[in-house]
PDB file of C-alpha atoms in Angstrom:
ATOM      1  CA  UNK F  17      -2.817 -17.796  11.162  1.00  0.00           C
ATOM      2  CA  UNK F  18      -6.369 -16.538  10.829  1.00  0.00           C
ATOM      3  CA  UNK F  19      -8.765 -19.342  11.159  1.00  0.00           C
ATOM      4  CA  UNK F  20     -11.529 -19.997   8.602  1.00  0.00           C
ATOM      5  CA  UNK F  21     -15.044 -18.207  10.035  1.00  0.00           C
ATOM      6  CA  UNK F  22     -13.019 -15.017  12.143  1.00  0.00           C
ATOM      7  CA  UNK F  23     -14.285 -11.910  11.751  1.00  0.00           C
ATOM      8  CA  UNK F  24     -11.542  -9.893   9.705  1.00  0.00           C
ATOM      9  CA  UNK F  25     -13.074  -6.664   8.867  1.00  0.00           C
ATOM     10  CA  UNK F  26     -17.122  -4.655   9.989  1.00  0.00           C
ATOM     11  CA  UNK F  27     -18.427  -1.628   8.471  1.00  0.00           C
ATOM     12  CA  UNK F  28     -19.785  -0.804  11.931  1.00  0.00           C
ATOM     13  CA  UNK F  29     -16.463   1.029  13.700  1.00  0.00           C
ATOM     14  CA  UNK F  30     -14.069   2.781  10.927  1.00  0.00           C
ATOM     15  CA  UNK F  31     -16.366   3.108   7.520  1.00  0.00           C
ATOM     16  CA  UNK F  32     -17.575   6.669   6.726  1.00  0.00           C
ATOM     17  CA  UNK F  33     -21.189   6.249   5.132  1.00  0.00           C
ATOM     18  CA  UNK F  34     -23.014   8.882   2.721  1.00  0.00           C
ATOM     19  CA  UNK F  35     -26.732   8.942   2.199  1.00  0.00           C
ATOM     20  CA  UNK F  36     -26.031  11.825  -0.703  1.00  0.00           C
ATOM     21  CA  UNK F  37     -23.260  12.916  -3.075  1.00  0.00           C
ATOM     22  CA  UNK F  38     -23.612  16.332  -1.240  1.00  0.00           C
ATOM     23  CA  UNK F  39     -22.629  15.106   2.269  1.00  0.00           C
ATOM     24  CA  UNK F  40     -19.562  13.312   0.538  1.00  0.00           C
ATOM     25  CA  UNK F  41     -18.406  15.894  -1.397  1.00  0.00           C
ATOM     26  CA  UNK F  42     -18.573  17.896   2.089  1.00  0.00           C
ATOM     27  CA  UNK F  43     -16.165  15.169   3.687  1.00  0.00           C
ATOM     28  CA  UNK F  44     -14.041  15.577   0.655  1.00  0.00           C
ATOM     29  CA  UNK F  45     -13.354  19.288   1.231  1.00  0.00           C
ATOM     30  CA  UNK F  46     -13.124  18.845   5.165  1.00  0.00           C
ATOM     31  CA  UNK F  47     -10.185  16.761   4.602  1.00  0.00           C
ATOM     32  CA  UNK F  48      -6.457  17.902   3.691  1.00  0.00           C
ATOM     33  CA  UNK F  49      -6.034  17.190  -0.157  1.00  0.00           C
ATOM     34  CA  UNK F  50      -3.699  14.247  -0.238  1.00  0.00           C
ATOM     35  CA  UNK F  51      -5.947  12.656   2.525  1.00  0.00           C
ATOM     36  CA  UNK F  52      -8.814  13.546   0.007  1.00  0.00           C
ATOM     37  CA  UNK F  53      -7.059  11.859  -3.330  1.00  0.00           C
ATOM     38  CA  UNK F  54      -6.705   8.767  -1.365  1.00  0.00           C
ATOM     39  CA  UNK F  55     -10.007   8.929  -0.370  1.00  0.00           C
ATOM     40  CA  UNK F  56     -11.117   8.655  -3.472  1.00  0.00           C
ATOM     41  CA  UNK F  57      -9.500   5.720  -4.476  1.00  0.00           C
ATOM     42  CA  UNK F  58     -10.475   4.053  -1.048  1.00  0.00           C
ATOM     43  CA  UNK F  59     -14.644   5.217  -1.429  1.00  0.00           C
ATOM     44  CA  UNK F  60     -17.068   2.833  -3.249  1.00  0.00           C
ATOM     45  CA  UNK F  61     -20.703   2.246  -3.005  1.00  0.00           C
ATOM     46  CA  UNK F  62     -22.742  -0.203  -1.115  1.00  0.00           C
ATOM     47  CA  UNK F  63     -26.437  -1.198  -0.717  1.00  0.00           C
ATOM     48  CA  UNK F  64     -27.492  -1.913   2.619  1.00  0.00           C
ATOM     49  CA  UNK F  65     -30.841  -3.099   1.984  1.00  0.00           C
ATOM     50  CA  UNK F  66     -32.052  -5.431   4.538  1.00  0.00           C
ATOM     51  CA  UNK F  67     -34.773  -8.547   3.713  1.00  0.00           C
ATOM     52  CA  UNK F  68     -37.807  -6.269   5.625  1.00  0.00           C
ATOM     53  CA  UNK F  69     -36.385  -3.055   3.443  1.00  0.00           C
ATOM     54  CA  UNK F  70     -36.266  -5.467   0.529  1.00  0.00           C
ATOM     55  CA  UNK F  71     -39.849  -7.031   0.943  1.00  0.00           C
ATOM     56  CA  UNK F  72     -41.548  -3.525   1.318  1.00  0.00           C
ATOM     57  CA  UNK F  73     -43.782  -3.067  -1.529  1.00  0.00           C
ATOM     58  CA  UNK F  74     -43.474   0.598  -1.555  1.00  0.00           C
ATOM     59  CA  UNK F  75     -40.212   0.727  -2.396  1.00  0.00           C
ATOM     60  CA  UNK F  76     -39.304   0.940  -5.866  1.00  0.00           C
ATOM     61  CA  UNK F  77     -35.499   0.478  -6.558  1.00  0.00           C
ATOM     62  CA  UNK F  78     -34.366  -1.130  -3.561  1.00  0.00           C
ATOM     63  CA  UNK F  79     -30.891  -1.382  -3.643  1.00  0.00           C
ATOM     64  CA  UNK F  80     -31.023   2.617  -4.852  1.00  0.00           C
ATOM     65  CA  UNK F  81     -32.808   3.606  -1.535  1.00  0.00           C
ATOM     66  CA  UNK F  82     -30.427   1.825   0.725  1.00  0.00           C
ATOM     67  CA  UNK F  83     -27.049   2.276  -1.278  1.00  0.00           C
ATOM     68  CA  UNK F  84     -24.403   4.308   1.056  1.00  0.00           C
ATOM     69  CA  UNK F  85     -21.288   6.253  -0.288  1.00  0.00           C
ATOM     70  CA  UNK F  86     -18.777   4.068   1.550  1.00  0.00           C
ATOM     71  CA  UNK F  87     -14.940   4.683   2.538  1.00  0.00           C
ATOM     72  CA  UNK F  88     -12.949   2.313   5.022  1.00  0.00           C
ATOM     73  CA  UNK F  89     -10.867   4.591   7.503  1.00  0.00           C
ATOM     74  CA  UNK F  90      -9.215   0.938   8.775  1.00  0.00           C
ATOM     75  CA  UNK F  91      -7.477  -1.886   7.749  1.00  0.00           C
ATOM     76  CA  UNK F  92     -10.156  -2.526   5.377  1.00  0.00           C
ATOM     77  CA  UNK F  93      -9.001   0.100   2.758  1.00  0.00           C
ATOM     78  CA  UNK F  94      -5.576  -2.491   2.614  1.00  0.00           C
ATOM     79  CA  UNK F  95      -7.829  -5.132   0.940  1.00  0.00           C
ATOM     80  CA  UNK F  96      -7.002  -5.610  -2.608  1.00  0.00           C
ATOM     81  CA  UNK F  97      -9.565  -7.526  -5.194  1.00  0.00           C
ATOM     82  CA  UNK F  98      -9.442 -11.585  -5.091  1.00  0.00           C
ATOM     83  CA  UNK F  99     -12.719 -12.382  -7.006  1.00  0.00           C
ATOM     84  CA  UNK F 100     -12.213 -14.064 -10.408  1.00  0.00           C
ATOM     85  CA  UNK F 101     -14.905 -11.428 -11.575  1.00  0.00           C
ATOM     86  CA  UNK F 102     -12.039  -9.019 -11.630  1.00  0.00           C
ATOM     87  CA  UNK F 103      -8.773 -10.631 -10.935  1.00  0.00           C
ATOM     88  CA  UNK F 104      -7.636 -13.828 -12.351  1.00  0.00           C
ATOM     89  CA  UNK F 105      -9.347 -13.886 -15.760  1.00  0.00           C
ATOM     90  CA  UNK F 106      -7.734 -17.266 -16.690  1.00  0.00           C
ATOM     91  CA  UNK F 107      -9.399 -19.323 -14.332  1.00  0.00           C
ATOM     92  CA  UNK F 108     -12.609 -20.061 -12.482  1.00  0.00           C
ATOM     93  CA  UNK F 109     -11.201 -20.331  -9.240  1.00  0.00           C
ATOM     94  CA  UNK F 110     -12.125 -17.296  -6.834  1.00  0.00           C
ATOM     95  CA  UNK F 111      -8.583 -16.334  -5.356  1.00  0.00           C
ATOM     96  CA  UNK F 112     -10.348 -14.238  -2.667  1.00  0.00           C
ATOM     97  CA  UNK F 113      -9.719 -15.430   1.376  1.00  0.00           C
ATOM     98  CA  UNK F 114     -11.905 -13.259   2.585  1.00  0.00           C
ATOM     99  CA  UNK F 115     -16.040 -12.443   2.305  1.00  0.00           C
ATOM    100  CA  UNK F 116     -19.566 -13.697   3.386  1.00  0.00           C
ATOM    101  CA  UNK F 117     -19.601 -16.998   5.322  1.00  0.00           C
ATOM    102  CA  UNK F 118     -22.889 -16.997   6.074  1.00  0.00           C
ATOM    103  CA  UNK F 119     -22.859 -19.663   9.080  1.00  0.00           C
ATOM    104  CA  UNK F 120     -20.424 -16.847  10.797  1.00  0.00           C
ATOM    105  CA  UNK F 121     -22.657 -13.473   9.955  1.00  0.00           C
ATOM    106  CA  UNK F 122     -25.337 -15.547  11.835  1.00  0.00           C
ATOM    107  CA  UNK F 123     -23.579 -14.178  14.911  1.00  0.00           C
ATOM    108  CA  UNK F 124     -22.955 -10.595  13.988  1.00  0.00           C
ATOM    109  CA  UNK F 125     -25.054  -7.897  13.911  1.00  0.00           C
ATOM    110  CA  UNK F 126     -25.677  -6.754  10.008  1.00  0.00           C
ATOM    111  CA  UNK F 127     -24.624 -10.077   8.472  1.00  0.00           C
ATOM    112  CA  UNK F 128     -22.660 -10.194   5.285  1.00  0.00           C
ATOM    113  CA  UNK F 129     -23.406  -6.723   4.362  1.00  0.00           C
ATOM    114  CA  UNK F 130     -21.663  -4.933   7.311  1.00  0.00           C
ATOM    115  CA  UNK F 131     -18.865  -8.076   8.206  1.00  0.00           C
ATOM    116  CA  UNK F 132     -16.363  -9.851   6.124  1.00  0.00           C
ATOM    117  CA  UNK F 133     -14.863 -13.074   7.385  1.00  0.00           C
ATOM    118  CA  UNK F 134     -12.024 -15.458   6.476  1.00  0.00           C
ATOM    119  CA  UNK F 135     -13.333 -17.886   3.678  1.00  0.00           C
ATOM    120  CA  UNK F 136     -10.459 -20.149   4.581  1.00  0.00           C
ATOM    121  CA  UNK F 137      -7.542 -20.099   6.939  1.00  0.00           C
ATOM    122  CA  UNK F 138      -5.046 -17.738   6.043  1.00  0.00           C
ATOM    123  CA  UNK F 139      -1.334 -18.023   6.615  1.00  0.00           C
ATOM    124  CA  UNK F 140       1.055 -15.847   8.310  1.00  0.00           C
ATOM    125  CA  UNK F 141       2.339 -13.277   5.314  1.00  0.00           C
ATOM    126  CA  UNK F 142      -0.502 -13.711   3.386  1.00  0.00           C
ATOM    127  CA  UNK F 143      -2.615 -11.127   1.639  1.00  0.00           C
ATOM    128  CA  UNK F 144      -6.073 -10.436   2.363  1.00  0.00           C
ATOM    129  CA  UNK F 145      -7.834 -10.957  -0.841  1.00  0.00           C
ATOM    130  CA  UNK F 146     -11.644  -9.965  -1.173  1.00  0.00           C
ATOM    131  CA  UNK F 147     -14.175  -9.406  -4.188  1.00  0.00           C
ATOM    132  CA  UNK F 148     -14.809  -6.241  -4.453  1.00  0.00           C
ATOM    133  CA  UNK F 149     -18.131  -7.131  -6.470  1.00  0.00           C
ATOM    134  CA  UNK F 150     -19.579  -9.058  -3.991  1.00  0.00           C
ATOM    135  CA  UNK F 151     -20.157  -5.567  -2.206  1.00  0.00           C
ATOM    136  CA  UNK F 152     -19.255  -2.694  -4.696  1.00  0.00           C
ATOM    137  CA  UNK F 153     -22.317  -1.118  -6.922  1.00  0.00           C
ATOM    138  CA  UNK F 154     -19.886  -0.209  -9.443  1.00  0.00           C
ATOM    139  CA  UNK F 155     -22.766   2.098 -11.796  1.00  0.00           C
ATOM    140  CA  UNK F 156     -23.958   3.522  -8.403  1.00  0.00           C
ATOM    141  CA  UNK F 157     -22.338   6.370  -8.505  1.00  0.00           C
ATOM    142  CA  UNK F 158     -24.769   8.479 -10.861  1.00  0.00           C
ATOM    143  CA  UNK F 159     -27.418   7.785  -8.086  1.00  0.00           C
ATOM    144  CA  UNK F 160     -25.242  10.123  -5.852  1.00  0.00           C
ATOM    145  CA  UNK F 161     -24.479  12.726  -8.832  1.00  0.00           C
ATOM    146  CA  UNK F 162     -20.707  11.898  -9.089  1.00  0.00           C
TER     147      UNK F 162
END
């Protein structure tokens, strides 16, 4: 079992991040082709904006200037989507075991946005289940050119 509050999954060891579309597209073509088609899939994009990056009055679109081309080289890219937003469309129940507890990202470095932790205790067997739009800027692509 994996108690409720553990740390299951950090951007900060395996996760590739891309400032631009250019440096992606460079890991793309670095990579054997079936490694890259998976890659693909895997690859989504993130805002890392922190409150002091989000409070600065000189920056305009915030979650633009600190949004990352992301892909998990871990574990992480086994996660498959829990969230009601895009999962179980007949209910209002989120399905996903694993995201943000906020009383556990108190103790790791980069909070929610870097760590996801179990949102209850999860069984033996069971699938990790996570919302992929708690994190995922799904129109963020076009700020990268792809």
């Amino acid at each position: 079992m994996v108690p409720k509050g553990t740390l299951v999954w950090t951007s900060r060891q395996q996760s590739a991040h891309f400032s631009t579309g250019e440096e992606y597209r460079r890991f793309l073509h670095s990579i054997p082709d079936d490694i890259a088609c998976d890659v693909l899939q895997w690859a989504y994009v993130q805002s890392f904006a922190d409150e002091e990056y989000r409070n600065n009055p000189k920056v305009k679109n915030k979650r633009k200037g600190a949004a990352r081309v992301c892909v998990d080289l871990d574990e992480g890219s086994f996660m498959n989507s829990g969230g009601w937003s895009d999962y179980s469309y007949d209910t209002d129940e989120e399905v996903a075991n694993v995201g943000c507890d906020e009383e556990a990202a108190l103790e790791f470095e980069g909070g929610c946005a870097r760590n996801y932790f179990a949102l209850r205790d999860i069984m033996m067997d069971e699938e990790f289940l996570c919302s992929y739009g708690d994190f995922a800027i799904s129109g963020g692509w076009k700020w990268f050119g792809l």
